[in-house]
Coordinates of C-alpha atoms and ligand atoms in Angstrom, one line a residue:
X601 CA -117.9 -31.8 46.8
X602 CA -119.1 -30.3 43.6
X603 CA -122.7 -31.0 42.5
X604 CA -123.2 -33.0 39.3
X605 CA -126.4 -31.1 38.6
X606 CA -126.6 -27.9 36.6
X607 CA -126.8 -24.8 38.9
X608 CA -130.1 -23.7 37.6
X609 CA -132.2 -26.9 38.1
X610 CA -134.3 -25.2 40.8
X611 CA -134.2 -21.7 39.3
X612 CA -137.2 -19.6 40.3
X613 CA -138.4 -22.2 42.8
X614 CA -139.2 -21.5 46.5
X615 CA -138.5 -24.2 49.1
X616 CA -139.7 -24.4 52.7
X617 CA -137.5 -26.7 54.7
X618 CA -138.4 -27.7 58.3
X619 CA -135.4 -28.4 60.4
X620 CA -133.6 -26.5 57.6
X621 CA -131.1 -24.7 59.8
X622 CA -129.1 -27.7 61.0
X623 CA -127.8 -31.1 60.0
X624 CA -129.2 -32.7 56.9
X625 CA -131.9 -30.0 56.6
X626 CA -129.3 -27.3 56.4
X627 CA -127.3 -29.1 53.7
X628 CA -130.5 -29.4 51.6
X629 CA -131.2 -25.7 52.1
X630 CA -127.7 -24.9 51.0
X631 CA -127.8 -27.1 47.9
X632 CA -131.3 -26.0 46.9
X633 CA -130.0 -22.4 47.1
X634 CA -126.9 -23.2 45.1
X635 CA -129.2 -24.6 42.4
X636 CA -131.3 -21.6 42.1
X637 CA -134.0 -21.9 44.7
X638 CA -135.0 -19.3 47.3
X639 CA -135.2 -21.0 50.7
X640 CA -137.3 -20.5 53.9
X641 CA -136.0 -22.3 57.0
X642 CA -138.3 -23.3 59.8
X643 CA -136.8 -24.2 63.2
X644 CA -137.3 -23.8 67.0
X645 CA -134.1 -22.1 67.8
X646 CA -133.8 -18.5 66.9
X647 CA -130.0 -18.3 67.0
X648 CA -129.5 -21.4 65.0
X649 CA -131.9 -20.0 62.4
X650 CA -130.2 -16.6 62.3
X651 CA -126.7 -18.1 61.8
X652 CA -127.9 -20.5 59.1
X653 CA -129.6 -17.6 57.2
X654 CA -126.5 -15.5 57.4
X655 CA -124.4 -18.4 56.0
X656 CA -126.9 -18.8 53.1
X657 CA -127.0 -15.0 52.4
X658 CA -123.2 -14.9 52.3
X659 CA -123.5 -17.4 49.5
X660 CA -125.9 -15.0 47.8
X661 CA -128.8 -17.4 48.3
X662 CA -132.2 -15.7 49.0
X663 CA -133.0 -17.0 52.5
X664 CA -135.2 -16.3 55.4
X665 CA -135.8 -18.1 58.7
X666 CA -139.0 -18.5 60.6
X667 CA -139.2 -19.7 64.2
X668 CA -141.7 -22.5 64.7
X669 CA -142.4 -26.0 66.1
X670 CA -144.0 -28.5 63.6
X671 CA -146.0 -29.9 66.6
X672 CA -148.0 -26.7 66.7
X673 CA -150.5 -26.3 64.0
X674 CA -150.6 -22.5 64.4
X675 CA -146.8 -22.4 63.9
X676 CA -147.1 -24.5 60.8
X677 CA -149.9 -22.3 59.3
X678 CA -148.0 -19.1 60.2
X679 CA -144.7 -20.2 58.7
X680 CA -146.2 -21.5 55.5
X681 CA -148.1 -18.2 55.1
X682 CA -145.0 -16.1 55.9
X683 CA -143.0 -18.0 53.4
X684 CA -145.6 -17.3 50.7
X685 CA -145.8 -13.7 51.7
X686 CA -142.0 -13.3 51.6
X687 CA -141.3 -15.1 48.4
X688 CA -144.7 -15.0 46.6
X689 CA -145.0 -18.8 46.0
X690 CA -144.1 -22.2 47.5
X691 CA -143.0 -25.0 45.2
X692 CA -141.2 -27.4 47.4
X693 CA -141.7 -28.5 51.0
X694 CA -139.0 -30.6 52.7
X695 CA -140.0 -32.1 56.1
X696 CA -136.6 -32.6 57.7
X697 CA -137.5 -31.7 61.3
X698 CA -137.2 -34.8 63.6
X699 CA -136.8 -35.9 67.2
X700 CA -134.8 -38.8 68.5
X701 CA -133.0 -40.3 71.4
X702 CA -131.9 -43.8 72.3
X703 CA -134.0 -45.6 74.8
X704 CA -135.1 -49.2 75.4
X705 CA -138.8 -49.9 74.9
X706 CA -139.0 -50.9 78.6
X707 CA -137.7 -47.5 79.7
X708 CA -139.7 -45.4 77.3
X709 CA -142.8 -43.6 78.6
X710 CA -145.9 -43.2 76.5
X711 CA -145.2 -39.5 76.4
X712 CA -141.7 -40.1 75.1
X713 CA -143.2 -42.3 72.3
X714 CA -145.9 -39.8 71.6
X715 CA -143.4 -36.8 71.5
X716 CA -141.4 -38.4 68.6
X717 CA -144.6 -39.3 66.7
X718 CA -145.8 -35.8 67.2
X719 CA -142.7 -34.3 65.7
X720 CA -142.0 -36.8 62.9
X721 CA -145.4 -38.1 61.9
X722 CA -148.0 -35.6 62.9
X723 CA -145.6 -32.7 62.2
X724 CA -145.0 -34.0 58.7
X725 CA -148.7 -34.3 58.0
X726 CA -149.5 -30.9 59.4
X727 CA -146.9 -29.2 57.3
X728 CA -148.1 -30.9 54.2
X729 CA -151.7 -30.1 55.0
X730 CA -150.9 -26.4 55.6
X731 CA -148.7 -26.1 52.5
X732 CA -151.3 -27.8 50.2
X733 CA -153.0 -24.7 48.9
X734 CA -149.7 -23.2 47.8
X735 CA -148.4 -26.4 46.3
X736 CA -151.5 -27.1 44.2
X737 CA -151.3 -26.7 40.5
X738 CA -152.9 -23.4 39.7
X739 CA -153.1 -22.6 43.4
X740 CA -152.2 -19.3 44.9
X741 CA -148.8 -18.1 43.5
X742 CA -148.6 -21.0 41.0
X743 CA -151.1 -19.9 38.4
X744 CA -148.6 -19.8 35.6
X745 CA -146.9 -23.0 36.6
X746 CA -147.3 -26.1 34.4
X747 CA -147.0 -28.5 37.3
X748 CA -147.8 -28.9 40.9
X749 CA -145.3 -28.7 43.7
X750 CA -143.2 -31.3 45.3
X751 CA -142.9 -32.7 48.9
X752 CA -139.9 -34.6 50.3
X753 CA -140.2 -36.3 53.7
X754 CA -137.0 -37.3 55.4
X755 CA -137.5 -40.8 56.8
X756 CA -135.2 -43.7 57.9
X757 CA -134.6 -47.4 57.3
X758 CA -135.1 -48.4 61.0
X759 CA -138.6 -49.8 60.5
X760 CA -137.7 -52.0 57.5
X761 CA -136.7 -54.7 60.0
X762 CA -136.4 -53.7 63.7
X763 CA -133.9 -51.4 65.5
X764 CA -132.6 -51.6 69.0
X765 CA -133.7 -48.8 71.2
X766 CA -135.6 -47.0 68.4
X767 CA -139.2 -48.3 68.8
X768 CA -140.6 -44.7 68.9
X769 CA -138.7 -43.5 65.8
X770 CA -139.3 -46.8 63.9
X771 CA -143.1 -46.3 64.5
X772 CA -142.9 -42.6 63.6
X773 CA -141.0 -43.2 60.4
X774 CA -143.3 -46.0 59.3
X775 CA -146.1 -43.5 59.6
X776 CA -144.1 -40.9 57.6
X777 CA -143.6 -43.5 54.8
X778 CA -147.3 -44.3 54.8
X779 CA -148.1 -40.6 54.7
X780 CA -145.7 -40.2 51.7
X781 CA -147.4 -42.9 49.7
X782 CA -151.0 -41.9 50.6
X783 CA -150.4 -38.2 49.7
X784 CA -148.6 -39.3 46.6
X785 CA -151.7 -41.1 45.5
X786 CA -154.3 -38.5 46.5
X787 CA -152.4 -35.3 45.8
X788 CA -150.5 -36.7 42.8
X789 CA -153.8 -37.6 41.2
X790 CA -155.8 -34.5 42.2
X791 CA -153.1 -31.8 42.1
X792 CA -150.1 -33.1 40.3
X793 CA -148.1 -32.8 43.5
X794 CA -145.3 -35.3 43.8
X795 CA -144.7 -36.7 47.3
X796 CA -141.5 -38.6 47.9
X797 CA -139.2 -39.5 50.8
X798 CA -135.6 -40.1 51.5
X799 CA -134.4 -42.7 54.0
X800 CA -130.8 -41.8 55.0
X801 CA -128.4 -44.2 56.6
X802 CA -125.9 -42.9 59.2
X803 CA -124.7 -39.6 58.1
X804 CA -121.6 -38.0 59.5
X805 CA -121.7 -34.6 61.2
X806 CA -125.4 -34.7 62.0
X807 CA -127.2 -34.3 65.4
X808 CA -128.8 -37.7 64.8
X809 CA -125.4 -39.4 64.4
X810 CA -124.0 -37.9 67.6
X811 CA -127.1 -38.8 69.5
X812 CA -127.6 -42.3 68.2
X813 CA -124.1 -43.5 67.5
X814 CA -121.5 -41.9 69.7
X815 CA -117.9 -42.6 68.5
X816 CA -117.5 -45.7 70.7
X817 CA -120.5 -47.3 69.0
X818 CA -119.7 -46.3 65.5
X819 CA -116.2 -47.8 65.5
X820 CA -117.6 -51.1 66.9
X821 CA -120.3 -51.2 64.3
X822 CA -117.7 -51.0 61.5
X823 CA -116.3 -54.3 62.7
X824 CA -119.5 -56.4 62.5
X825 CA -121.4 -54.7 59.7
X826 CA -119.9 -55.5 56.4
X827 CA -121.2 -52.5 54.5
X828 CA -120.8 -50.1 57.4
X829 CA -119.7 -46.7 56.3
X830 CA -120.9 -43.2 56.9
X831 CA -122.7 -41.1 54.4
X832 CA -122.3 -37.3 54.0
X833 CA -125.0 -34.7 54.3
X834 CA -124.2 -34.0 50.6
X835 CA -125.4 -37.4 49.6
X836 CA -128.8 -36.7 51.0
X837 CA -129.0 -33.2 49.5
X838 CA -128.2 -34.7 46.0
X839 CA -131.0 -37.2 46.4
X840 CA -133.3 -34.3 47.4
X841 CA -132.2 -32.3 44.4
X842 CA -133.0 -35.2 42.1
X843 CA -136.4 -35.7 43.6
X844 CA -137.3 -31.9 43.7
X845 CA -136.1 -31.1 40.2
X846 CA -137.4 -32.2 36.8
X847 CA -135.0 -35.1 36.9
X848 CA -137.5 -36.8 39.2
X849 CA -140.6 -35.7 37.4
X850 CA -142.0 -39.2 37.1
X851 CA -141.1 -40.3 40.6
X852 CA -144.0 -40.2 43.0
X853 CA -144.6 -42.1 46.2
X854 CA -141.1 -43.4 46.5
X855 CA -138.9 -43.3 49.5
X856 CA -135.3 -43.4 48.2
X857 CA -132.9 -45.3 50.4
X858 CA -129.6 -43.4 50.6
X859 CA -127.5 -45.5 53.0
X860 CA -124.9 -47.2 50.8
X861 CA -126.8 -50.5 51.1
X862 CA -126.3 -50.6 54.9
X863 CA -129.8 -51.8 55.7
X864 CA -129.1 -55.0 53.8
X865 CA -126.1 -55.8 55.9
X866 CA -125.9 -59.3 57.5
X867 CA -123.0 -60.7 59.3
X868 CA -120.9 -63.0 57.0
X869 CA -121.2 -66.5 58.4
X870 CA -118.7 -68.1 56.1
X871 CA -115.6 -66.7 54.2
X872 CA -115.7 -66.9 50.4
X873 CA -113.0 -69.5 50.1
X874 CA -114.7 -71.7 52.7
X875 CA -118.0 -71.5 50.7
X876 CA -116.2 -72.9 47.6
X877 CA -114.9 -75.8 49.6
X878 CA -118.0 -76.6 51.6
X879 CA -120.4 -76.1 48.7
X880 CA -118.5 -78.5 46.3
X881 CA -118.0 -81.2 48.9
X882 CA -121.7 -81.1 49.9
X883 CA -122.6 -81.4 46.2
X884 CA -120.3 -84.4 45.7
X885 CA -121.5 -86.2 48.7
X886 CA -125.2 -85.7 47.8
X887 CA -124.5 -87.1 44.2
X888 CA -123.0 -90.3 45.7
X889 CA -126.0 -91.0 47.9
X890 CA -128.4 -93.5 46.4
X891 CA -132.0 -92.3 46.3
X892 CA -134.1 -93.6 49.1
X893 CA -131.2 -94.5 51.4
X894 CA -131.5 -92.7 54.7
X895 CA -128.4 -90.8 55.9
X896 CA -128.1 -92.9 59.0
X897 CA -127.5 -96.0 56.9
X898 CA -124.6 -94.5 55.0
Ligands
LIG1085 N1 -134.7 -41.2 77.1 C1 -136.0 -41.5 77.5 N2 -137.0 -40.7 77.5 C2 -136.8 -39.4 77.0 C3 -135.5 -39.0 76.5 C4 -134.5 -40.0 76.7 N3 -133.2 -39.7 76.2 N4 -135.6 -37.7 76.1 C5 -136.9 -37.4 76.3 N5 -137.6 -38.4 76.8 C6 -139.0 -38.4 77.1 C7 -139.2 -37.4 78.3 O1 -138.9 -38.1 79.5 C8 -140.7 -37.1 78.1 O2 -141.5 -38.1 78.6 P1 -142.2 -38.0 80.1 O3 -143.0 -36.8 80.1 O4 -143.0 -39.3 80.2 O5 -141.1 -38.0 81.1 C9 -140.8 -37.0 76.6 O6 -139.8 -37.8 76.1 C10 -140.8 -35.6 76.1 O7 -139.5 -35.1 76.5 P2 -139.2 -33.5 76.5 O8 -137.8 -33.3 76.9 O9 -140.3 -32.8 77.3 O10 -139.5 -33.2 75.0 P3 -139.0 -31.9 74.2 O11 -140.2 -31.5 73.4 O12 -138.4 -30.8 75.0 O13 -137.9 -32.5 73.2 C11 -137.0 -34.4 72.1 C12 -138.2 -33.4 72.2 C13 -137.0 -35.2 73.3 C14 -137.3 -35.3 70.9 C15 -135.7 -33.7 71.9 O14 -134.7 -34.7 71.8 C16 -135.6 -32.8 70.7 O15 -136.1 -31.7 70.7 N6 -135.0 -33.3 69.6 C17 -134.9 -32.5 68.3 C18 -133.6 -32.7 67.7 C19 -133.2 -34.1 67.4 O16 -133.6 -35.0 68.1 N7 -132.5 -34.3 66.3 C20 -132.1 -35.6 65.9 C21 -132.9 -36.0 64.7 S1 -132.4 -37.7 64.2

């Protein structure tokens, strides 16, 4: 699908995207590149990184891949520095790296819980912390820039209510959202850095989707969730473009929900026609009841 944004909205910007070589992260890398940014991808798998970078380069997007695990502080520091050395600045950090699997709370070990928090929550904070000096207004590589950089943390909607078999991810993403808001307050005030999040719904063709909603589950879900439909990676990338570009220059500390309204879904307990009937007859009945007469006496 064609982008509704002008192709130069990120012209001259450099973006570092964790988990940028696959899934939602790769689509963000691609769209950022198509809109003028140079992109550095961070990931654990060398081959996945290499093939992602070649695809981007074939689209004439300046791209580079750095191997690294967001759980390791030394990797985070090295990749941030390498990105700066390679492109001469860093304007945008996207934290898209995440870990997930379906498991009941009863069957989840503390280490399993901790592993996902380490990737999603601690990893996001570590990357933000390491990138700070480059994202600061007037910081290294940004001395001529009129504004500070921008951070986008990929979150979820799981923790808004509660989600089956996702206690670890719900806890991790709640921490990500808190991190987004707190950094938006501190770094927005001190350094003019905008920190926002995106909470995607189920997105087709992603590792998350195939892990969490295999085909059997997805088709069943469509039956009982009125708003159930899948989003596309493109939908998330467009939200990221909005937040990273000047279109979002007054947006700070927000986590934009991009799920087609799915998290609001409730089963419909009454058909619309039935509501009309029931509602009117209940009204009529209540009008005819004298005040103070108990129902049992009618
Ligand atoms: N069910 C229950 N526990 C699980 C599990 C599952 N499906 N998968 C992993 N765990 C537990 C392990 O048993 C282990 O705990 P233990 O030491 O108490 O046994 C802990 O989680 C760590 O597992 P390990 O396989 O050593 O972690 P890893 O660092 O190799 O991999 C994961 C991290 C598990 C998050 C892995 O799925 C991953 O790398 N994911 C990244 C990609 C991804 O998930 N993308 C989707 C994003 S939505």
